Amino acid sequence: MKKRLSQVAEFAGVSETTARRVLNGATDVAPATRDAVLTAMDVCGFERPRELQRPRAALVGLVVPDLQNPIFPAFAEALAGLLNKRGLIPVLCTRTADGVSEAHYIDMILRQNIGGIIFVGASYADAGPEQGRALRERQVPIVLLNAADENLGVAQVSIDDAASAQQVLGHLEAMGHERIGMILGPVGHVPSARKLAGYQAFCGTRDGLRDDWRKLVAHGLFSMEGGATALPRLLAEGVTAVVCASDALALGAIRAARRQGLRVPEDLSVVGFDDSLYMVATDPPLTTARQPVQAMAAAAVASLASQMKGHAAAGEQMMFDTELIVRSSTAPPGRTAGRRGSRAGGGARTS
């Protein structure tokens, strides 16, 4: 201890007596002197006395269902950068192949200096009953971003899925499509249900779809396999275009169409959702509804930071519009697309 004290005093440029008084918590030491001694402790690799340790930066859990869907890494990256700028430490929590669940991660971070949790495309309910109870008891700040389930009383940031679906359907209708199918995520998945509500409202005003819309909807897992499995039934119903609830579903639908000898977009138009990385480089480049990832991440982090400062945000709802990005996977029915660079209505743009 004597040797450590002399090293700290020498580095800080003070006497050993002064260094000892700082470490003993004396209150009549100049702030600059106290800071110099404590900095010397850090630089020399010595642990500060417990009462003089810096408060740890709060950890923020980022809970995502998986990292296979490109939109989740995109949100995680945006959120991590924004949290770091606020001096917060993001901790990524996602299901793994060996069975580590969200509930397990939440158990772990609840033992730490947890400041809050952002659930991305997941659900407050995914934490599990015991973890959910602990989160409520500790009043941990929570924000849900595109939550998978209804979670009343929790701050939420989400896409206006119904409006997005209607924007895409309007684009396809303007191109001449009358029989438009939809491939959604699993039944009960809230964003998919909201897209379905938009689709139902659209079909309710079209004579050719009012009675048939249920036949033109398929559900599947958010994967290429899910899209490939769902498409054949819709093709059997005579669809000339299909709207998919994710880019992965859309790419699967394109693969399934080609297996049946169909060309995209000449024989079938396909629209995705998210505008994931590399969708501009697929064959054909995918028309898709772009989520404003950075703006949504900023809203989620701002809401969480506000809660961490003691401001109530229970039930707060923030909804964002998507932007329709028109590429080469959509064309008028039965015609070769030569429309690269054209603009679609409703604020859509090409890329």
CSV table of C-alpha atoms in Angstrom, one decimal:
chain,number,residue,atom,x,y,z
A,1,MET,CA,0.0,0.0,0.0
A,2,LYS,CA,2.9,2.4,0.9
A,3,LYS,CA,4.4,1.7,-2.6
A,4,ARG,CA,1.2,2.3,-4.4
A,5,LEU,CA,0.6,5.5,-2.4
A,6,SER,CA,4.0,6.8,-3.4
A,7,GLN,CA,3.4,6.0,-7.1
A,8,VAL,CA,0.0,7.8,-7.1
A,9,ALA,CA,1.4,10.8,-5.2
A,10,GLU,CA,4.4,11.1,-7.6
A,11,PHE,CA,2.2,10.8,-10.7
A,12,ALA,CA,-0.3,13.4,-9.3
A,13,GLY,CA,2.4,15.7,-8.3
A,14,VAL,CA,1.3,15.9,-4.6
A,15,SER,CA,2.7,14.7,-1.3
A,16,GLU,CA,1.9,11.2,0.0
A,17,THR,CA,0.0,12.9,2.9
A,18,THR,CA,-2.3,14.7,0.4
A,19,ALA,CA,-2.8,11.6,-1.6
A,20,ARG,CA,-3.7,9.7,1.6
A,21,ARG,CA,-6.2,12.4,2.6
A,22,VAL,CA,-7.9,12.2,-0.8
A,23,LEU,CA,-8.2,8.4,-0.6
A,24,ASN,CA,-9.6,8.7,2.9
A,25,GLY,CA,-12.4,11.0,1.7
A,26,ALA,CA,-11.2,14.3,3.2
A,27,THR,CA,-13.6,17.1,2.2
A,28,ASP,CA,-11.2,20.0,2.5
A,29,VAL,CA,-9.1,19.0,-0.5
A,30,ALA,CA,-9.2,21.2,-3.6
A,31,PRO,CA,-11.3,19.6,-6.4
A,32,ALA,CA,-8.4,19.8,-8.9
A,33,THR,CA,-6.1,18.0,-6.5
A,34,ARG,CA,-8.7,15.3,-5.8
A,35,ASP,CA,-9.2,14.8,-9.6
A,36,ALA,CA,-5.4,14.6,-10.1
A,37,VAL,CA,-5.1,11.9,-7.4
A,38,LEU,CA,-8.0,9.9,-8.7
A,39,THR,CA,-6.8,10.1,-12.2
A,40,ALA,CA,-3.4,8.9,-11.0
A,41,MET,CA,-5.1,5.9,-9.5
A,42,ASP,CA,-6.7,5.1,-12.8
A,43,VAL,CA,-3.5,5.5,-14.8
A,44,CYS,CA,-1.4,3.5,-12.4
A,45,GLY,CA,-3.9,0.6,-12.6
A,46,PHE,CA,-5.1,0.8,-9.0
A,47,GLU,CA,-8.7,0.4,-8.1
A,48,ARG,CA,-10.3,3.4,-6.5
A,49,PRO,CA,-11.8,3.1,-3.0
A,50,ARG,CA,-15.5,2.0,-3.5
A,51,GLU,CA,-16.9,5.4,-2.3
A,52,LEU,CA,-14.7,7.2,-4.8
A,53,GLN,CA,-15.4,5.0,-7.8
A,54,ARG,CA,-17.1,6.6,-10.9
A,55,PRO,CA,-20.7,5.6,-11.4
A,56,ARG,CA,-20.8,3.1,-14.3
A,57,ALA,CA,-22.4,4.2,-17.5
A,58,ALA,CA,-25.8,2.6,-17.7
A,59,LEU,CA,-26.2,-0.5,-19.9
A,60,VAL,CA,-29.0,-0.5,-22.4
A,61,GLY,CA,-30.2,-3.9,-23.7
A,62,LEU,CA,-31.0,-4.2,-27.4
A,63,VAL,CA,-33.3,-7.2,-27.7
A,64,VAL,CA,-33.8,-8.5,-31.3
A,65,PRO,CA,-35.3,-11.9,-32.4
A,66,ASP,CA,-32.4,-12.8,-34.7
A,67,LEU,CA,-29.6,-11.4,-36.9
A,68,GLN,CA,-30.6,-13.2,-40.0
A,69,ASN,CA,-33.2,-10.6,-41.1
A,70,PRO,CA,-31.1,-7.7,-42.4
A,71,ILE,CA,-33.4,-5.1,-40.9
A,72,PHE,CA,-32.5,-6.1,-37.3
A,73,PRO,CA,-28.7,-5.6,-37.7
A,74,ALA,CA,-29.5,-2.2,-39.4
A,75,PHE,CA,-31.6,-1.1,-36.4
A,76,ALA,CA,-29.0,-2.5,-33.9
A,77,GLU,CA,-26.2,-0.5,-35.6
A,78,ALA,CA,-28.2,2.7,-35.6
A,79,LEU,CA,-29.3,2.3,-32.0
A,80,ALA,CA,-25.8,1.5,-30.8
A,81,GLY,CA,-24.3,4.6,-32.4
A,82,LEU,CA,-27.0,6.8,-30.9
A,83,LEU,CA,-26.7,5.3,-27.4
A,84,ASN,CA,-22.9,5.7,-27.5
A,85,LYS,CA,-23.3,9.4,-28.2
A,86,ARG,CA,-25.3,9.6,-25.0
A,87,GLY,CA,-22.6,7.8,-23.0
A,88,LEU,CA,-24.7,4.7,-22.8
A,89,ILE,CA,-23.4,1.2,-23.4
A,90,PRO,CA,-25.5,-1.0,-25.8
A,91,VAL,CA,-25.7,-4.7,-25.0
A,92,LEU,CA,-27.0,-6.9,-27.9
A,93,CYS,CA,-29.4,-9.7,-26.8
A,94,THR,CA,-30.6,-12.1,-29.5
A,95,ARG,CA,-31.6,-15.7,-29.7
A,96,THR,CA,-28.7,-18.0,-30.6
A,97,ALA,CA,-28.6,-21.4,-32.3
A,98,ASP,CA,-27.7,-23.1,-29.0
A,99,GLY,CA,-30.9,-22.0,-27.4
A,100,VAL,CA,-29.9,-18.8,-25.5
A,101,SER,CA,-33.2,-16.8,-25.3
A,102,GLU,CA,-34.2,-13.2,-24.7
A,103,ALA,CA,-35.3,-14.2,-21.2
A,104,HIS,CA,-31.8,-15.5,-20.4
A,105,TYR,CA,-30.2,-12.3,-21.5
A,106,ILE,CA,-32.6,-10.2,-19.5
A,107,ASP,CA,-31.8,-12.2,-16.4
A,108,MET,CA,-28.1,-11.4,-17.0
A,109,ILE,CA,-28.5,-7.6,-17.6
A,110,LEU,CA,-30.9,-7.2,-14.7
A,111,ARG,CA,-28.0,-8.2,-12.5
A,112,GLN,CA,-26.0,-5.3,-13.9
A,113,ASN,CA,-26.4,-1.5,-14.0
A,114,ILE,CA,-29.2,-1.7,-16.4
A,115,GLY,CA,-30.5,1.6,-17.6
A,116,GLY,CA,-33.2,0.5,-20.0
A,117,ILE,CA,-34.2,-1.9,-22.8
A,118,ILE,CA,-35.2,-1.4,-26.4
A,119,PHE,CA,-37.0,-4.4,-27.9
A,120,VAL,CA,-36.6,-4.4,-31.7
A,121,GLY,CA,-39.1,-6.4,-33.7
A,122,ALA,CA,-39.6,-8.4,-30.5
A,123,SER,CA,-42.0,-8.0,-27.6
A,124,TYR,CA,-42.1,-7.0,-24.0
A,125,ALA,CA,-43.8,-10.4,-23.5
A,126,ASP,CA,-40.7,-12.2,-24.9
A,127,ALA,CA,-38.9,-11.4,-21.7
A,128,GLY,CA,-40.9,-14.1,-20.0
A,129,PRO,CA,-43.2,-13.8,-17.0
A,130,GLU,CA,-40.6,-13.7,-14.3
A,131,GLN,CA,-38.4,-11.3,-16.2
A,132,GLY,CA,-41.3,-9.1,-17.1
A,133,ARG,CA,-42.3,-8.9,-13.4
A,134,ALA,CA,-38.8,-7.9,-12.5
A,135,LEU,CA,-38.7,-5.2,-15.2
A,136,ARG,CA,-42.0,-3.8,-13.8
A,137,GLU,CA,-40.9,-3.9,-10.2
A,138,ARG,CA,-37.7,-2.1,-11.0
A,139,GLN,CA,-39.5,0.3,-13.3
A,140,VAL,CA,-36.9,-0.3,-16.0
A,141,PRO,CA,-37.4,2.2,-18.9
A,142,ILE,CA,-38.6,0.3,-22.0
A,143,VAL,CA,-39.2,1.2,-25.7
A,144,LEU,CA,-40.6,-1.2,-28.3
A,145,LEU,CA,-39.6,-0.7,-31.9
A,146,ASN,CA,-41.9,-2.4,-34.4
A,147,ALA,CA,-43.1,-4.7,-31.6
A,148,ALA,CA,-44.3,-8.2,-32.6
A,149,ASP,CA,-47.3,-8.1,-30.1
A,150,GLU,CA,-49.7,-5.7,-28.5
A,151,ASN,CA,-48.0,-4.2,-25.5
A,152,LEU,CA,-50.2,-1.6,-23.9
A,153,GLY,CA,-48.7,0.9,-21.5
A,154,VAL,CA,-45.2,0.8,-23.0
A,155,ALA,CA,-43.6,3.4,-25.2
A,156,GLN,CA,-43.6,2.3,-28.8
A,157,VAL,CA,-42.0,3.4,-32.1
A,158,SER,CA,-43.4,1.8,-35.2
A,159,ILE,CA,-44.1,2.0,-38.9
A,160,ASP,CA,-47.6,2.9,-40.1
A,161,ASP,CA,-48.0,-0.5,-41.6
A,162,ALA,CA,-51.6,0.0,-42.8
A,163,ALA,CA,-50.7,3.2,-44.7
A,164,SER,CA,-47.6,1.6,-46.1
A,165,ALA,CA,-49.5,-1.4,-47.4
A,166,GLN,CA,-52.0,0.9,-49.1
A,167,GLN,CA,-49.3,3.0,-50.7
A,168,VAL,CA,-47.7,-0.2,-52.2
A,169,LEU,CA,-51.1,-1.5,-53.4
A,170,GLY,CA,-51.9,1.9,-55.0
A,171,HIS,CA,-48.6,1.7,-56.9
A,172,LEU,CA,-49.4,-1.7,-58.3
A,173,GLU,CA,-53.0,-0.7,-59.1
A,174,ALA,CA,-51.7,2.4,-61.0
A,175,MET,CA,-49.6,0.0,-63.1
A,176,GLY,CA,-52.7,-2.0,-64.0
A,177,HIS,CA,-52.7,-4.9,-61.5
A,178,GLU,CA,-56.1,-5.9,-60.3
A,179,ARG,CA,-55.5,-9.2,-58.6
A,180,ILE,CA,-52.8,-8.5,-56.0
A,181,GLY,CA,-51.8,-11.0,-53.4
A,182,MET,CA,-50.1,-10.5,-50.0
A,183,ILE,CA,-47.5,-12.6,-48.1
A,184,LEU,CA,-47.4,-11.7,-44.4
A,185,GLY,CA,-45.5,-12.9,-41.3
A,186,PRO,CA,-47.1,-15.4,-38.8
A,187,VAL,CA,-50.7,-15.0,-37.8
A,188,GLY,CA,-50.8,-12.8,-34.7
A,189,HIS,CA,-47.7,-10.8,-35.6
A,190,VAL,CA,-48.9,-7.2,-35.0
A,191,PRO,CA,-47.1,-5.4,-37.9
A,192,SER,CA,-48.4,-8.1,-40.3
A,193,ALA,CA,-51.9,-7.7,-38.9
A,194,ARG,CA,-51.8,-4.0,-39.5
A,195,LYS,CA,-50.6,-4.5,-43.0
A,196,LEU,CA,-53.5,-6.9,-43.5
A,197,ALA,CA,-55.9,-4.3,-42.2
A,198,GLY,CA,-54.6,-1.9,-44.8
A,199,TYR,CA,-55.0,-4.6,-47.5
A,200,GLN,CA,-58.5,-5.4,-46.4
A,201,ALA,CA,-59.5,-1.7,-46.5
A,202,PHE,CA,-58.0,-1.4,-50.0
A,203,CYS,CA,-59.9,-4.5,-51.2
A,204,GLY,CA,-63.1,-3.4,-49.7
A,205,THR,CA,-63.4,-0.6,-52.2
A,206,ARG,CA,-62.6,-2.8,-55.3
A,207,ASP,CA,-65.4,-5.0,-56.7
A,208,GLY,CA,-63.0,-7.6,-57.9
A,209,LEU,CA,-61.3,-8.1,-54.5
A,210,ARG,CA,-64.1,-7.4,-52.0
A,211,ASP,CA,-65.2,-11.0,-51.7
A,212,ASP,CA,-61.9,-12.7,-52.7
A,213,TRP,CA,-59.3,-11.0,-50.6
A,214,ARG,CA,-59.0,-13.8,-48.0
A,215,LYS,CA,-57.9,-16.2,-50.8
A,216,LEU,CA,-55.1,-13.8,-51.8
A,217,VAL,CA,-53.4,-13.7,-48.4
A,218,ALA,CA,-50.8,-16.1,-47.2
A,219,HIS,CA,-48.8,-16.3,-43.9
A,220,GLY,CA,-45.3,-17.6,-43.4
A,221,LEU,CA,-42.1,-17.2,-41.4
A,222,PHE,CA,-40.0,-14.2,-42.2
A,223,SER,CA,-37.5,-16.0,-44.4
A,224,MET,CA,-36.9,-16.7,-48.1
A,225,GLU,CA,-38.3,-20.2,-47.5
A,226,GLY,CA,-41.4,-18.7,-46.1
A,227,GLY,CA,-41.9,-16.6,-49.2
A,228,ALA,CA,-41.2,-19.5,-51.5
A,229,THR,CA,-43.6,-21.8,-49.7
A,230,ALA,CA,-46.4,-19.2,-49.7
A,231,LEU,CA,-46.3,-18.1,-53.3
A,232,PRO,CA,-47.7,-21.2,-55.2
A,233,ARG,CA,-51.1,-21.0,-53.6
A,234,LEU,CA,-51.4,-17.3,-54.5
A,235,LEU,CA,-50.3,-18.0,-58.1
A,236,ALA,CA,-53.1,-20.6,-58.3
A,237,GLU,CA,-55.5,-17.8,-57.4
A,238,GLY,CA,-54.4,-15.8,-60.4
A,239,VAL,CA,-52.4,-13.0,-58.8
A,240,THR,CA,-50.3,-10.9,-61.1
A,241,ALA,CA,-48.5,-9.1,-58.3
A,242,VAL,CA,-47.6,-9.9,-54.7
A,243,VAL,CA,-46.8,-7.6,-51.8
A,244,CYS,CA,-44.5,-9.2,-49.1
A,245,ALA,CA,-44.1,-8.1,-45.5
A,246,SER,CA,-40.3,-8.3,-45.7
A,247,ASP,CA,-37.5,-8.3,-48.3
A,248,ALA,CA,-36.6,-11.9,-47.4
A,249,LEU,CA,-40.2,-13.0,-48.1
A,250,ALA,CA,-40.0,-11.1,-51.4
A,251,LEU,CA,-36.8,-12.8,-52.5
A,252,GLY,CA,-38.3,-16.2,-51.7
A,253,ALA,CA,-41.3,-15.4,-53.7
A,254,ILE,CA,-39.1,-14.4,-56.7
A,255,ARG,CA,-37.3,-17.7,-56.4
A,256,ALA,CA,-40.5,-19.7,-56.3
A,257,ALA,CA,-41.9,-17.8,-59.3
A,258,ARG,CA,-38.8,-18.7,-61.3
A,259,ARG,CA,-39.2,-22.4,-60.3
A,260,GLN,CA,-42.6,-22.3,-62.0
A,261,GLY,CA,-41.1,-20.7,-65.2
A,262,LEU,CA,-42.4,-17.2,-64.5
A,263,ARG,CA,-40.4,-14.1,-65.1
A,264,VAL,CA,-40.2,-11.1,-62.6
A,265,PRO,CA,-41.5,-8.6,-63.4
A,266,GLU,CA,-42.8,-9.6,-66.8
A,267,ASP,CA,-45.1,-12.3,-65.5
A,268,LEU,CA,-45.3,-11.4,-61.8
A,269,SER,CA,-44.5,-8.1,-60.0
A,270,VAL,CA,-43.1,-8.5,-56.5
A,271,VAL,CA,-42.7,-5.8,-53.7
A,272,GLY,CA,-40.8,-6.2,-50.5
A,273,PHE,CA,-40.6,-4.3,-47.2
A,274,ASP,CA,-37.7,-2.7,-45.4
A,275,ASP,CA,-35.3,-1.9,-48.2
A,276,SER,CA,-32.6,-4.0,-46.7
A,277,LEU,CA,-29.0,-3.7,-47.6
A,278,TYR,CA,-28.2,-5.0,-51.2
A,279,MET,CA,-31.8,-4.9,-52.4
A,280,VAL,CA,-30.6,-2.6,-55.1
A,281,ALA,CA,-28.3,-5.3,-56.3
A,282,THR,CA,-30.7,-8.3,-56.4
A,283,ASP,CA,-31.9,-9.7,-59.7
A,284,PRO,CA,-34.1,-7.9,-60.4
A,285,PRO,CA,-33.5,-4.9,-58.1
A,286,LEU,CA,-36.4,-5.1,-55.6
A,287,THR,CA,-39.2,-2.6,-55.3
A,288,THR,CA,-39.7,-2.2,-51.6
A,289,ALA,CA,-41.0,0.0,-48.8
A,290,ARG,CA,-38.1,1.6,-47.0
A,291,GLN,CA,-38.2,2.0,-43.2
A,292,PRO,CA,-36.6,5.2,-41.9
A,293,VAL,CA,-34.2,3.3,-39.7
A,294,GLN,CA,-32.2,6.2,-38.5
A,295,ALA,CA,-35.2,8.4,-37.6
A,296,MET,CA,-36.9,5.6,-35.8
A,297,ALA,CA,-33.8,4.7,-33.9
A,298,ALA,CA,-33.4,8.3,-32.9
A,299,ALA,CA,-37.0,8.4,-31.6
A,300,ALA,CA,-36.5,5.2,-29.6
A,301,VAL,CA,-33.3,6.4,-28.0
A,302,ALA,CA,-34.8,9.8,-27.2
A,303,SER,CA,-37.8,8.2,-25.6
A,304,LEU,CA,-35.6,5.8,-23.6
A,305,ALA,CA,-33.3,8.7,-22.4
A,306,SER,CA,-36.3,10.7,-21.3
A,307,GLN,CA,-37.6,7.8,-19.3
A,308,MET,CA,-34.1,7.3,-17.7
A,309,LYS,CA,-34.3,10.9,-16.5
A,310,GLY,CA,-37.6,10.2,-14.7
A,311,HIS,CA,-40.1,11.4,-17.3
A,312,ALA,CA,-43.1,9.2,-17.8
A,313,ALA,CA,-43.6,7.7,-21.3
A,314,ALA,CA,-46.1,4.9,-20.7
A,315,GLY,CA,-48.3,4.4,-23.7
A,316,GLU,CA,-46.4,6.8,-25.9
A,317,GLN,CA,-46.9,5.9,-29.6
A,318,MET,CA,-44.7,7.3,-32.4
A,319,MET,CA,-45.5,6.2,-36.0
A,320,PHE,CA,-43.4,6.7,-39.1
A,321,ASP,CA,-44.2,6.5,-42.8
A,322,THR,CA,-42.3,4.3,-45.2
A,323,GLU,CA,-40.9,5.5,-48.5
A,324,LEU,CA,-41.8,3.4,-51.6
A,325,ILE,CA,-38.6,2.7,-53.5
A,326,VAL,CA,-39.5,1.7,-57.1
A,327,ARG,CA,-37.0,-0.6,-58.8
A,328,SER,CA,-37.3,-3.3,-61.5
A,329,SER,CA,-39.3,-6.0,-59.7
A,330,THR,CA,-42.6,-4.3,-60.6
A,331,ALA,CA,-44.1,-3.6,-64.0
A,332,PRO,CA,-47.5,-3.5,-65.7
A,333,PRO,CA,-49.1,-7.0,-65.9
A,334,GLY,CA,-48.0,-9.0,-68.9
A,335,ARG,CA,-45.6,-6.4,-70.2
A,336,THR,CA,-41.8,-6.1,-70.2
A,337,ALA,CA,-40.5,-3.5,-67.8
A,338,GLY,CA,-38.4,-0.8,-69.2
A,339,ARG,CA,-39.1,1.7,-66.5
A,340,ARG,CA,-35.8,2.1,-64.7
A,341,GLY,CA,-35.6,5.7,-63.5
A,342,SER,CA,-39.4,6.3,-63.6
A,343,ARG,CA,-41.4,7.7,-60.7
A,344,ALA,CA,-44.4,6.1,-59.0
A,345,GLY,CA,-47.1,8.1,-57.4
A,346,GLY,CA,-47.5,8.8,-53.7
A,347,GLY,CA,-44.0,10.1,-53.1
A,348,ALA,CA,-42.3,7.0,-54.3
A,349,ARG,CA,-38.9,7.2,-55.8
A,350,THR,CA,-36.4,5.0,-57.7
A,351,SER,CA,-33.0,3.9,-56.7
